[in-house]
mmCIF file of C-alpha atoms in Angstrom:
data_model
loop_
_atom_site.group_PDB
_atom_site.id
_atom_site.type_symbol
_atom_site.label_atom_id
_atom_site.label_comp_id
_atom_site.label_asym_id
_atom_site.label_seq_id
_atom_site.Cartn_x
_atom_site.Cartn_y
_atom_site.Cartn_z
ATOM 1 C CA UNK A 1 -0.871 63.667 23.583
ATOM 2 C CA UNK A 2 -2.853 60.598 24.980
ATOM 3 C CA UNK A 3 -5.232 61.077 22.006
ATOM 4 C CA UNK A 4 -2.157 60.916 19.717
ATOM 5 C CA UNK A 5 -1.087 57.635 21.611
ATOM 6 C CA UNK A 6 -4.119 56.205 21.188
ATOM 7 C CA UNK A 7 -4.579 56.926 17.414
ATOM 8 C CA UNK A 8 -0.780 55.234 16.976
ATOM 9 C CA UNK A 9 -1.859 52.068 18.919
ATOM 10 C CA UNK A 10 -4.811 51.754 16.686
ATOM 11 C CA UNK A 11 -3.259 52.221 13.410
ATOM 12 C CA UNK A 12 -0.781 49.553 14.208
ATOM 13 C CA UNK A 13 -3.153 46.602 15.780
ATOM 14 C CA UNK A 14 -4.949 47.427 12.208
ATOM 15 C CA UNK A 15 -1.741 46.918 10.668
ATOM 16 C CA UNK A 16 -0.958 43.560 12.059
ATOM 17 C CA UNK A 17 -4.673 42.130 12.444
ATOM 18 C CA UNK A 18 -5.745 43.139 8.901
ATOM 19 C CA UNK A 19 -3.091 44.366 6.603
ATOM 20 C CA UNK A 20 -0.299 41.752 7.192
ATOM 21 C CA UNK A 21 -2.505 39.192 6.997
ATOM 22 C CA UNK A 22 -3.672 40.147 4.012
ATOM 23 C CA UNK A 23 -0.360 40.777 2.373
ATOM 24 C CA UNK A 24 0.956 37.312 3.482
ATOM 25 C CA UNK A 25 -2.025 35.691 1.699
ATOM 26 C CA UNK A 26 -1.616 37.830 -1.182
ATOM 27 C CA UNK A 27 2.013 36.758 -2.029
ATOM 28 C CA UNK A 28 1.030 32.834 -1.165
ATOM 29 C CA UNK A 29 -1.566 32.805 -3.247
ATOM 30 C CA UNK A 30 0.738 34.430 -6.080
ATOM 31 C CA UNK A 31 3.394 31.919 -5.150
ATOM 32 C CA UNK A 32 3.094 28.684 -6.595
ATOM 33 C CA UNK A 33 5.676 27.099 -4.310
ATOM 34 C CA UNK A 34 4.039 28.775 -1.147
ATOM 35 C CA UNK A 35 0.983 28.452 -1.917
ATOM 36 C CA UNK A 36 0.555 24.234 -0.927
ATOM 37 C CA UNK A 37 1.180 25.419 2.759
ATOM 38 C CA UNK A 38 -1.866 27.110 2.663
ATOM 39 C CA UNK A 39 -4.202 25.765 -0.264
ATOM 40 C CA UNK A 40 -2.691 22.081 -0.082
ATOM 41 C CA UNK A 41 -3.656 21.780 3.681
ATOM 42 C CA UNK A 42 -7.308 20.302 2.804
ATOM 43 C CA UNK A 43 -8.383 18.525 -0.796
ATOM 44 C CA UNK A 44 -11.698 18.590 -1.693
ATOM 45 C CA UNK A 45 -13.251 15.626 -3.243
ATOM 46 C CA UNK A 46 -13.158 15.341 -6.652
ATOM 47 C CA UNK A 47 -16.109 14.745 -9.385
ATOM 48 C CA UNK A 48 -15.695 10.880 -10.212
ATOM 49 C CA UNK A 49 -17.129 8.226 -12.169
ATOM 50 C CA UNK A 50 -16.480 5.127 -10.502
ATOM 51 C CA UNK A 51 -19.116 2.907 -12.525
ATOM 52 C CA UNK A 52 -16.564 1.044 -14.531
ATOM 53 C CA UNK A 53 -18.773 2.370 -17.443
ATOM 54 C CA UNK A 54 -17.935 0.361 -20.654
ATOM 55 C CA UNK A 55 -14.768 -1.000 -19.019
ATOM 56 C CA UNK A 56 -14.317 -4.450 -17.618
ATOM 57 C CA UNK A 57 -13.854 -4.974 -13.855
ATOM 58 C CA UNK A 58 -13.169 -8.672 -13.192
ATOM 59 C CA UNK A 59 -12.328 -9.326 -9.742
ATOM 60 C CA UNK A 60 -9.613 -12.611 -8.810
ATOM 61 C CA UNK A 61 -5.729 -12.837 -9.331
ATOM 62 C CA UNK A 62 -3.611 -14.292 -12.024
ATOM 63 C CA UNK A 63 -0.303 -14.849 -9.921
ATOM 64 C CA UNK A 64 1.186 -14.087 -6.435
ATOM 65 C CA UNK A 65 4.563 -12.886 -5.944
ATOM 66 C CA UNK A 66 6.337 -12.958 -2.516
ATOM 67 C CA UNK A 67 9.512 -11.821 -0.974
ATOM 68 C CA UNK A 68 11.222 -12.269 2.707
ATOM 69 C CA UNK A 69 10.416 -8.773 4.246
ATOM 70 C CA UNK A 70 14.062 -9.171 5.723
ATOM 71 C CA UNK A 71 15.390 -9.575 2.041
ATOM 72 C CA UNK A 72 14.519 -6.064 0.986
ATOM 73 C CA UNK A 73 16.897 -3.669 1.325
ATOM 74 C CA UNK A 74 15.723 -0.618 3.613
ATOM 75 C CA UNK A 75 12.048 0.459 3.510
ATOM 76 C CA UNK A 76 9.859 -0.456 0.542
ATOM 77 C CA UNK A 77 7.637 0.644 -0.277
ATOM 78 C CA UNK A 78 7.392 4.183 1.850
ATOM 79 C CA UNK A 79 5.197 7.393 1.186
ATOM 80 C CA UNK A 80 7.855 8.812 -1.255
ATOM 81 C CA UNK A 81 7.644 5.708 -3.217
ATOM 82 C CA UNK A 82 4.040 6.533 -3.849
ATOM 83 C CA UNK A 83 2.945 9.124 -6.679
ATOM 84 C CA UNK A 84 -0.359 10.122 -7.917
ATOM 85 C CA UNK A 85 -2.045 6.959 -6.055
ATOM 86 C CA UNK A 86 0.332 4.226 -7.155
ATOM 87 C CA UNK A 87 3.989 2.745 -6.314
ATOM 88 C CA UNK A 88 6.560 3.995 -8.798
ATOM 89 C CA UNK A 89 9.477 2.156 -7.576
ATOM 90 C CA UNK A 90 11.102 -1.267 -7.084
ATOM 91 C CA UNK A 91 12.743 -2.868 -4.087
ATOM 92 C CA UNK A 92 16.411 -3.462 -3.861
ATOM 93 C CA UNK A 93 16.567 -7.412 -2.855
ATOM 94 C CA UNK A 94 19.589 -8.776 -0.872
ATOM 95 C CA UNK A 95 21.787 -10.583 -1.290
ATOM 96 C CA UNK A 96 21.709 -9.481 -4.795
ATOM 97 C CA UNK A 97 20.625 -13.393 -6.525
ATOM 98 C CA UNK A 98 17.463 -12.982 -4.784
ATOM 99 C CA UNK A 99 14.409 -12.554 -6.762
ATOM 100 C CA UNK A 100 10.718 -12.560 -6.554
ATOM 101 C CA UNK A 101 9.139 -16.237 -5.789
ATOM 102 C CA UNK A 102 6.015 -17.043 -7.800
ATOM 103 C CA UNK A 103 3.325 -19.091 -6.304
ATOM 104 C CA UNK A 104 0.868 -21.154 -8.775
ATOM 105 C CA UNK A 105 -2.281 -21.357 -6.554
ATOM 106 C CA UNK A 106 -5.563 -23.753 -7.132
ATOM 107 C CA UNK A 107 -8.109 -20.911 -9.339
ATOM 108 C CA UNK A 108 -10.027 -19.046 -7.225
ATOM 109 C CA UNK A 109 -8.062 -19.394 -4.138
ATOM 110 C CA UNK A 110 -5.998 -16.061 -3.833
ATOM 111 C CA UNK A 111 -7.492 -12.871 -2.718
ATOM 112 C CA UNK A 112 -6.371 -9.401 -1.078
ATOM 113 C CA UNK A 113 -8.190 -7.171 0.923
ATOM 114 C CA UNK A 114 -8.016 -4.080 2.885
ATOM 115 C CA UNK A 115 -9.714 -2.003 5.210
ATOM 116 C CA UNK A 116 -9.737 1.635 7.115
ATOM 117 C CA UNK A 117 -10.088 1.040 10.705
ATOM 118 C CA UNK A 118 -10.375 3.406 13.679
ATOM 119 C CA UNK A 119 -11.813 6.394 15.049
ATOM 120 C CA UNK A 120 -11.701 9.936 13.182
ATOM 121 C CA UNK A 121 -8.367 11.259 14.229
ATOM 122 C CA UNK A 122 -6.885 7.827 14.760
ATOM 123 C CA UNK A 123 -7.576 6.433 11.408
ATOM 124 C CA UNK A 124 -5.200 3.689 9.274
ATOM 125 C CA UNK A 125 -5.318 0.807 6.856
ATOM 126 C CA UNK A 126 -5.310 -3.003 7.338
ATOM 127 C CA UNK A 127 -3.627 -5.050 4.576
ATOM 128 C CA UNK A 128 -4.661 -8.845 4.161
ATOM 129 C CA UNK A 129 -3.818 -11.552 1.975
ATOM 130 C CA UNK A 130 -5.553 -15.403 1.640
ATOM 131 C CA UNK A 131 -4.162 -17.580 -0.777
ATOM 132 C CA UNK A 132 -3.837 -21.970 -0.752
ATOM 133 C CA UNK A 133 -1.677 -24.303 -1.846
ATOM 134 C CA UNK A 134 -3.461 -27.308 -3.015
ATOM 135 C CA UNK A 135 -1.450 -30.726 -1.676
ATOM 136 C CA UNK A 136 0.446 -32.381 1.078
ATOM 137 C CA UNK A 137 4.026 -32.554 -0.083
ATOM 138 C CA UNK A 138 7.246 -32.317 1.134
ATOM 139 C CA UNK A 139 8.239 -29.215 -1.024
ATOM 140 C CA UNK A 140 4.955 -27.515 0.076
ATOM 141 C CA UNK A 141 6.109 -28.506 3.881
ATOM 142 C CA UNK A 142 9.581 -26.986 3.049
ATOM 143 C CA UNK A 143 8.072 -23.519 1.971
ATOM 144 C CA UNK A 144 5.818 -23.263 4.646
ATOM 145 C CA UNK A 145 8.764 -23.518 7.329
ATOM 146 C CA UNK A 146 10.052 -20.332 6.028
ATOM 147 C CA UNK A 147 7.275 -18.245 7.521
ATOM 148 C CA UNK A 148 8.042 -19.189 11.006
ATOM 149 C CA UNK A 149 8.116 -16.104 12.381
ATOM 150 C CA UNK A 150 9.463 -14.539 9.510
ATOM 151 C CA UNK A 151 7.104 -11.615 7.754
ATOM 152 C CA UNK A 152 6.677 -11.175 3.886
ATOM 153 C CA UNK A 153 5.622 -8.471 1.507
ATOM 154 C CA UNK A 154 3.393 -9.503 -1.569
ATOM 155 C CA UNK A 155 2.445 -8.784 -5.271
ATOM 156 C CA UNK A 156 -0.697 -9.989 -6.566
ATOM 157 C CA UNK A 157 -1.340 -9.847 -10.320
ATOM 158 C CA UNK A 158 -4.805 -9.291 -10.872
ATOM 159 C CA UNK A 159 -7.287 -10.331 -13.620
ATOM 160 C CA UNK A 160 -7.466 -6.959 -15.413
ATOM 161 C CA UNK A 161 -3.431 -7.018 -15.469
ATOM 162 C CA UNK A 162 -2.889 -4.787 -12.436
ATOM 163 C CA UNK A 163 -0.142 -5.624 -9.882
ATOM 164 C CA UNK A 164 -0.798 -4.669 -6.322
ATOM 165 C CA UNK A 165 1.384 -4.244 -3.725
ATOM 166 C CA UNK A 166 0.506 -5.839 -0.127
ATOM 167 C CA UNK A 167 2.358 -4.916 3.344
ATOM 168 C CA UNK A 168 5.937 -3.537 3.350
ATOM 169 C CA UNK A 169 9.357 -4.228 4.435
ATOM 170 C CA UNK A 170 9.095 -2.343 7.673
ATOM 171 C CA UNK A 171 5.164 -3.568 8.683
ATOM 172 C CA UNK A 172 5.493 -7.024 7.199
ATOM 173 C CA UNK A 173 2.490 -9.529 6.486
ATOM 174 C CA UNK A 174 2.856 -12.619 9.281
ATOM 175 C CA UNK A 175 1.266 -15.606 7.872
ATOM 176 C CA UNK A 176 -0.662 -18.187 9.418
ATOM 177 C CA UNK A 177 -1.322 -21.615 8.033
ATOM 178 C CA UNK A 178 -4.092 -24.399 8.413
ATOM 179 C CA UNK A 179 -4.382 -27.672 6.740
ATOM 180 C CA UNK A 180 -7.270 -29.880 5.964
ATOM 181 C CA UNK A 181 -6.817 -33.304 4.810
ATOM 182 C CA UNK A 182 -10.787 -33.488 3.559
ATOM 183 C CA UNK A 183 -13.229 -36.395 4.619
ATOM 184 C CA UNK A 184 -14.037 -37.968 1.157
ATOM 185 C CA UNK A 185 -12.213 -38.110 -2.082
ATOM 186 C CA UNK A 186 -13.560 -35.063 -3.483
ATOM 187 C CA UNK A 187 -13.321 -32.941 -0.841
ATOM 188 C CA UNK A 188 -10.121 -30.109 -0.788
ATOM 189 C CA UNK A 189 -6.988 -31.392 0.474
ATOM 190 C CA UNK A 190 -4.161 -28.847 1.117
ATOM 191 C CA UNK A 191 -3.256 -25.656 3.115
ATOM 192 C CA UNK A 192 -4.966 -22.100 3.916
ATOM 193 C CA UNK A 193 -2.787 -19.366 4.095
ATOM 194 C CA UNK A 194 -4.005 -16.056 5.866
ATOM 195 C CA UNK A 195 -2.401 -12.813 6.747
ATOM 196 C CA UNK A 196 -3.130 -9.655 7.782
ATOM 197 C CA UNK A 197 -1.117 -5.978 9.276
ATOM 198 C CA UNK A 198 -2.716 -3.225 10.048
ATOM 199 C CA UNK A 199 -1.232 0.449 10.878
ATOM 200 C CA UNK A 200 -0.531 1.207 7.167
ATOM 201 C CA UNK A 201 -0.959 5.162 6.400
ATOM 202 C CA UNK A 202 -2.021 4.010 2.381
ATOM 203 C CA UNK A 203 -4.365 1.413 1.024
ATOM 204 C CA UNK A 204 -3.518 -1.571 -1.036
ATOM 205 C CA UNK A 205 -1.768 0.144 -4.220
ATOM 206 C CA UNK A 206 -0.939 -0.663 -7.435
ATOM 207 C CA UNK A 207 2.521 -0.636 -8.874
ATOM 208 C CA UNK A 208 3.326 1.714 -11.810
ATOM 209 C CA UNK A 209 3.578 -0.658 -15.341
ATOM 210 C CA UNK A 210 7.106 0.528 -16.017
ATOM 211 C CA UNK A 211 8.183 -0.750 -12.550
ATOM 212 C CA UNK A 212 6.173 -3.946 -13.131
ATOM 213 C CA UNK A 213 8.697 -4.768 -16.058
ATOM 214 C CA UNK A 214 11.845 -4.357 -13.520
ATOM 215 C CA UNK A 215 10.417 -7.080 -11.159
ATOM 216 C CA UNK A 216 13.107 -10.109 -11.081
ATOM 217 C CA UNK A 217 11.041 -13.323 -10.606
ATOM 218 C CA UNK A 218 12.476 -16.489 -10.074
ATOM 219 C CA UNK A 219 11.901 -19.864 -12.152
ATOM 220 C CA UNK A 220 10.269 -22.990 -10.526
ATOM 221 C CA UNK A 221 12.526 -24.532 -8.093
ATOM 222 C CA UNK A 222 15.197 -21.232 -7.515
#
């Protein structure tokens, strides 16, 4: 009887340790809905031509759009707004009449950048932006006052026509300004604005073409 019990126990252990996992794995591999639970847990690197071969890759920007973070309804962008490496939604601005403001800055003075930071297991992204206002007018001063303890979300149009989103409504960019009057007549006189924010789980991403067409941009002075 003892030998029979030992055999039964051994068979039970074999079923749990070998047969059952294989059955579960076979089910997962055969079920597309379930396969992501196992196979999607680790994504291997992809073969990629990242040389911009026979394709223009200019630096620089064409225009800069900005919205006050508190004017954006809810959180934008968020993880669910990202599909295939681009942002596929536009935010609702409140009040309803609010639109994206557009800044015309001196040529070559707008730059966006990002950086992955942190040790393995603790990594995240930092978004950063820098731009310049030329001059020393009351209109510029009034605009800069709006950044006092107020975060913003930026959209830049790059020179290849791609639009990129910097910051988010729940992790806004806070801009700091610095003014220089110049030492002589041909020196630059104006304000340089710099802002950065860390703690993002995605890099600076492009805004999908279909969503670019949905952006409502204010005319000058509005």
